Amino acid sequence: MATVRKNKSDYGGLYKGHPGQYSWILHRITGVAIILFLFMHVVDTALIGWGPEAYERVLRAYQNPLIHLLELGLVIAVLYHSINGFKITLIDFFPKLVSHIKGISLATAVVFALTAIPTTVIMLKQTYDLWKA
Amino acid sequence: MATTTTPRPTQNQPDPRDRRLGRERPIGGGELWLWLFMRISGLILMVLALGHLVIMHLIGTGAERINFGFVAVRWASPFWRTWDWMLLMLALIHGINGLRNITLDYVTRPGLRLAINMTSYVIGFTLMVLGTVIVVTFDPSRWPGAV
């Protein structure tokens, strides 16, 4: 008689999904983060219409190391949303490219890494300089 | 995704759409124009927004070097005023429509969905007006000695 074994493998382990699911949800999360920041950013930039004192008061609030780290997160979010959005547009305009989706996704990840890494280095150095100042 | 679809054929004949490669997209009307707008504006925003980030956040000390005088010099050029105005408008429309797509996916109660969408439309419209007024009317000579 066969023994019924309730091992982890009987259930196939954790469902890990399709890579496209992750890029899709990241596209949404970064998009929402960017538009919420944009709402605030239009208001703070518009303060320039009330003169240098009002504008530079809000700029000073931004110019500290902690906000600079959030700024790094924003830049990385825009970078991801742009590069992944380009992939989406490419595939939607040229649906036959779907058969090369693995290569295109890999290329997207490589381009993201090649741009995100130097961006992070540059902005972390700016943060460090702010911290020292 | 927010898409409009036609009902599938009820007979047992193959649906030609099954053999077509690619992702689902709206079949027509306003939704198809918005689908196209999201992609075209996205391509333009890659230049406008990424250029903006490189110029304002990455070069030199980044956003640290921005002050009233910096913007006054930048906006002396109609090119940069046009750049910033296009960035403002395209990013807001692209973002507001993105939010609308998300509420269509996750918010099923019609009243709540309408309330969320209306709130984001009002915020978006207000910011477009505010931003446009400032970009067009900004005149640093109103504050002598500030630049």
XYZ file of C-alpha atoms in Angstrom:
280
model
C 0.000 0.000 0.000
C 1.333 3.368 -0.968
C 1.897 5.774 1.852
C 0.394 9.217 1.454
C 3.191 11.576 2.348
C 2.339 15.136 3.271
C 5.700 16.505 2.242
C 6.222 20.071 1.040
C 6.922 18.642 -2.415
C 3.417 17.124 -2.538
C 2.062 20.631 -2.932
C 4.702 21.739 -5.416
C 6.177 24.381 -3.117
C 5.526 28.083 -3.291
C 3.899 29.395 -6.476
C 6.493 31.723 -7.911
C 4.499 33.133 -10.811
C 5.609 34.341 -14.226
C 8.378 36.989 -14.406
C 5.923 39.213 -16.311
C 3.700 39.387 -13.228
C 6.490 41.017 -11.244
C 7.372 43.593 -13.883
C 3.622 44.333 -14.211
C 3.086 44.940 -10.493
C 6.344 46.929 -10.226
C 5.166 49.077 -13.145
C 1.975 49.881 -11.210
C 3.687 50.535 -7.883
C 6.331 52.826 -9.417
C 3.622 54.590 -11.482
C 1.489 55.370 -8.420
C 4.556 56.512 -6.464
C 5.593 58.844 -9.300
C 2.162 60.465 -9.791
C 1.758 61.036 -6.032
C 5.191 62.686 -5.950
C 4.272 64.712 -9.055
C 1.167 66.155 -7.333
C 3.450 67.516 -4.603
C 6.236 68.556 -6.980
C 3.978 70.758 -9.149
C 2.843 72.626 -6.027
C 6.366 73.174 -4.661
C 7.673 74.333 -8.044
C 4.679 76.639 -8.493
C 5.776 78.483 -5.330
C 8.402 80.194 -7.487
C 5.544 82.411 -8.671
C 5.406 83.803 -5.105
C 9.046 84.894 -5.167
C 12.477 83.708 -4.020
C 11.677 83.609 -0.306
C 8.714 81.216 -0.615
C 10.465 79.042 -3.222
C 13.754 78.696 -1.387
C 12.028 77.972 1.922
C 10.451 74.825 0.439
C 13.709 73.902 -1.342
C 15.571 74.031 1.980
C 13.078 71.542 3.399
C 14.050 69.137 0.568
C 17.797 69.646 0.847
C 18.724 67.181 3.599
C 20.245 63.662 3.436
C 17.026 61.788 4.298
C 14.958 63.468 1.576
C 17.904 62.954 -0.778
C 17.602 59.181 -0.252
C 13.876 59.399 -1.082
C 14.888 61.374 -4.186
C 17.170 58.474 -5.155
C 14.184 56.127 -4.796
C 12.126 58.415 -7.021
C 14.805 58.531 -9.743
C 15.129 54.725 -9.673
C 11.309 54.415 -9.872
C 11.167 56.713 -12.934
C 14.046 54.793 -14.517
C 12.305 51.447 -14.002
C 8.920 52.753 -15.171
C 10.535 54.237 -18.322
C 12.520 51.174 -19.326
C 9.721 48.707 -18.533
C 7.222 51.022 -20.274
C 9.458 51.002 -23.352
C 9.368 47.179 -23.309
C 5.552 47.229 -23.075
C 5.283 49.716 -25.947
C 7.684 47.714 -28.107
C 5.725 44.486 -27.629
C 2.330 46.168 -28.055
C 3.358 47.904 -31.275
C 5.144 44.812 -32.629
C 3.177 41.833 -31.214
C 5.350 39.306 -33.078
C 8.150 40.168 -30.650
C 6.227 38.216 -27.990
C 8.082 35.108 -29.163
C 11.334 36.825 -28.067
C 9.937 37.919 -24.705
C 12.692 36.239 -22.686
C 15.479 38.016 -24.540
C 13.643 41.346 -24.434
C 13.008 41.003 -20.690
C 16.659 40.160 -20.111
C 17.748 43.165 -22.197
C 15.354 45.355 -20.175
C 16.863 44.116 -16.905
C 20.403 44.704 -18.187
C 19.631 48.255 -19.360
C 17.942 48.981 -16.028
C 20.947 47.684 -14.061
C 23.453 49.552 -16.269
C 21.612 52.858 -15.679
C 20.435 52.313 -12.095
C 23.852 51.399 -10.683
C 25.749 54.561 -11.774
C 22.692 56.673 -10.826
C 22.741 55.166 -7.334
C 26.501 55.742 -6.984
C 26.196 59.399 -8.075
C 23.245 60.129 -5.808
C 24.687 58.313 -2.786
C 27.807 60.457 -3.161
C 25.579 63.569 -3.236
C 23.834 62.294 -0.094
C 27.188 61.749 1.624
C 28.312 65.266 0.714
C 25.030 66.661 2.091
C 25.556 64.668 5.276
C 29.084 66.073 5.714
C 28.046 69.659 4.981
C -6.174 46.208 -17.634
C -9.122 48.341 -18.501
C -10.176 46.989 -21.852
C -13.321 46.736 -23.900
C -13.883 43.341 -25.458
C -16.391 41.765 -27.781
C -18.133 38.568 -26.708
C -16.516 35.402 -27.961
C -18.318 33.411 -30.678
C -20.707 30.897 -29.114
C -20.251 28.206 -31.775
C -17.402 25.725 -31.602
C -15.438 27.471 -34.319
C -11.952 28.734 -33.511
C -11.731 32.341 -32.472
C -9.221 34.077 -34.789
C -7.997 36.126 -31.818
C -6.550 32.982 -30.225
C -3.981 32.686 -32.976
C -2.922 36.314 -32.837
C 0.224 36.968 -30.856
C 0.525 39.752 -28.355
C -1.272 41.292 -25.455
C -4.878 42.318 -25.154
C -5.759 45.859 -26.142
C -8.974 47.900 -26.414
C -10.887 47.229 -29.629
C -11.838 50.828 -30.317
C -13.352 54.097 -29.169
C -11.938 56.362 -26.477
C -10.217 53.482 -24.694
C -8.152 52.678 -27.791
C -7.090 56.339 -28.131
C -6.069 56.391 -24.457
C -4.176 53.111 -24.955
C -2.291 54.749 -27.835
C -1.803 57.981 -25.861
C -0.225 56.096 -22.936
C 2.375 54.567 -25.233
C 3.154 57.657 -27.348
C 3.285 59.978 -24.309
C 5.401 57.357 -22.542
C 7.982 57.473 -25.350
C 8.030 61.304 -25.275
C 8.233 61.285 -21.461
C 11.310 59.052 -21.678
C 13.095 62.042 -23.236
C 11.387 64.791 -21.183
C 11.375 63.129 -17.733
C 14.717 61.313 -17.958
C 16.332 64.468 -19.391
C 14.788 66.458 -16.533
C 16.186 64.002 -13.975
C 19.696 64.059 -15.465
C 19.786 67.871 -15.613
C 18.107 68.612 -12.273
C 19.197 65.658 -10.101
C 22.368 64.037 -11.438
C 24.674 66.717 -12.884
C 27.052 68.250 -10.311
C 25.560 68.528 -6.849
C 22.106 67.684 -8.214
C 19.023 69.329 -6.717
C 21.303 71.041 -4.152
C 22.307 73.673 -6.709
C 18.718 74.662 -7.577
C 17.488 78.008 -6.295
C 15.426 80.960 -7.506
C 18.281 82.249 -9.668
C 18.842 78.828 -11.265
C 15.200 78.645 -12.383
C 15.177 82.292 -13.477
C 18.163 81.676 -15.780
C 16.695 78.379 -17.040
C 13.275 79.851 -17.747
C 14.810 82.837 -19.584
C 14.855 80.358 -22.473
C 11.534 79.550 -24.170
C 12.972 76.116 -24.962
C 13.132 75.103 -21.297
C 9.752 76.678 -20.511
C 8.244 74.613 -23.341
C 10.102 71.496 -22.157
C 8.827 71.925 -18.580
C 5.273 72.725 -19.693
C 5.125 69.636 -21.937
C 6.538 67.523 -19.112
C 3.892 68.937 -16.756
C 0.965 68.233 -19.092
C 2.033 64.834 -20.455
C 3.107 63.473 -17.062
C -0.142 64.573 -15.403
C -2.415 63.153 -18.127
C -0.353 59.935 -18.328
C -0.385 59.561 -14.539
C -4.074 60.402 -14.056
C -5.051 57.892 -16.742
C -2.773 55.332 -15.106
C -4.598 55.876 -11.813
C -7.923 55.504 -13.638
C -6.780 52.157 -15.120
C -5.878 50.970 -11.633
C -9.216 51.994 -10.088
C -11.015 50.227 -12.974
C -9.142 47.062 -12.006
C -9.474 47.177 -8.233
C -12.442 49.379 -7.278
C -15.686 47.628 -8.165
C -18.177 49.766 -6.206
C -19.402 52.312 -8.813
C -19.859 55.174 -6.325
C -16.426 54.752 -4.787
C -14.797 54.391 -8.185
C -16.452 57.605 -9.389
C -15.396 59.423 -6.214
C -11.745 58.323 -6.535
C -11.587 59.137 -10.240
C -13.278 62.519 -9.817
C -10.847 63.418 -7.019
C -7.846 62.600 -9.175
C -9.324 64.454 -12.190
C -9.913 67.569 -10.082
C -6.388 67.427 -8.593
C -4.897 66.834 -12.046
C -6.849 69.645 -13.703
C -6.041 72.091 -10.893
C -2.324 71.293 -11.132
C -2.355 71.659 -14.934
C -3.892 75.132 -14.574
C -1.552 76.124 -11.702
C 1.557 74.839 -13.490
C 0.599 76.425 -16.815
C -0.070 79.822 -15.200
C 3.308 79.770 -13.409
C 5.330 78.559 -16.421
C 3.745 81.179 -18.699
C 3.640 84.190 -16.353
C 6.834 83.755 -14.287
C 8.848 86.987 -14.466
C 11.929 87.240 -12.203
C 12.159 91.027 -12.744
C 9.284 91.341 -10.239
C 11.881 90.556 -7.553
C 14.793 92.915 -8.322
C 18.134 91.751 -7.013
C 16.962 88.162 -6.458
C 18.897 86.751 -9.423
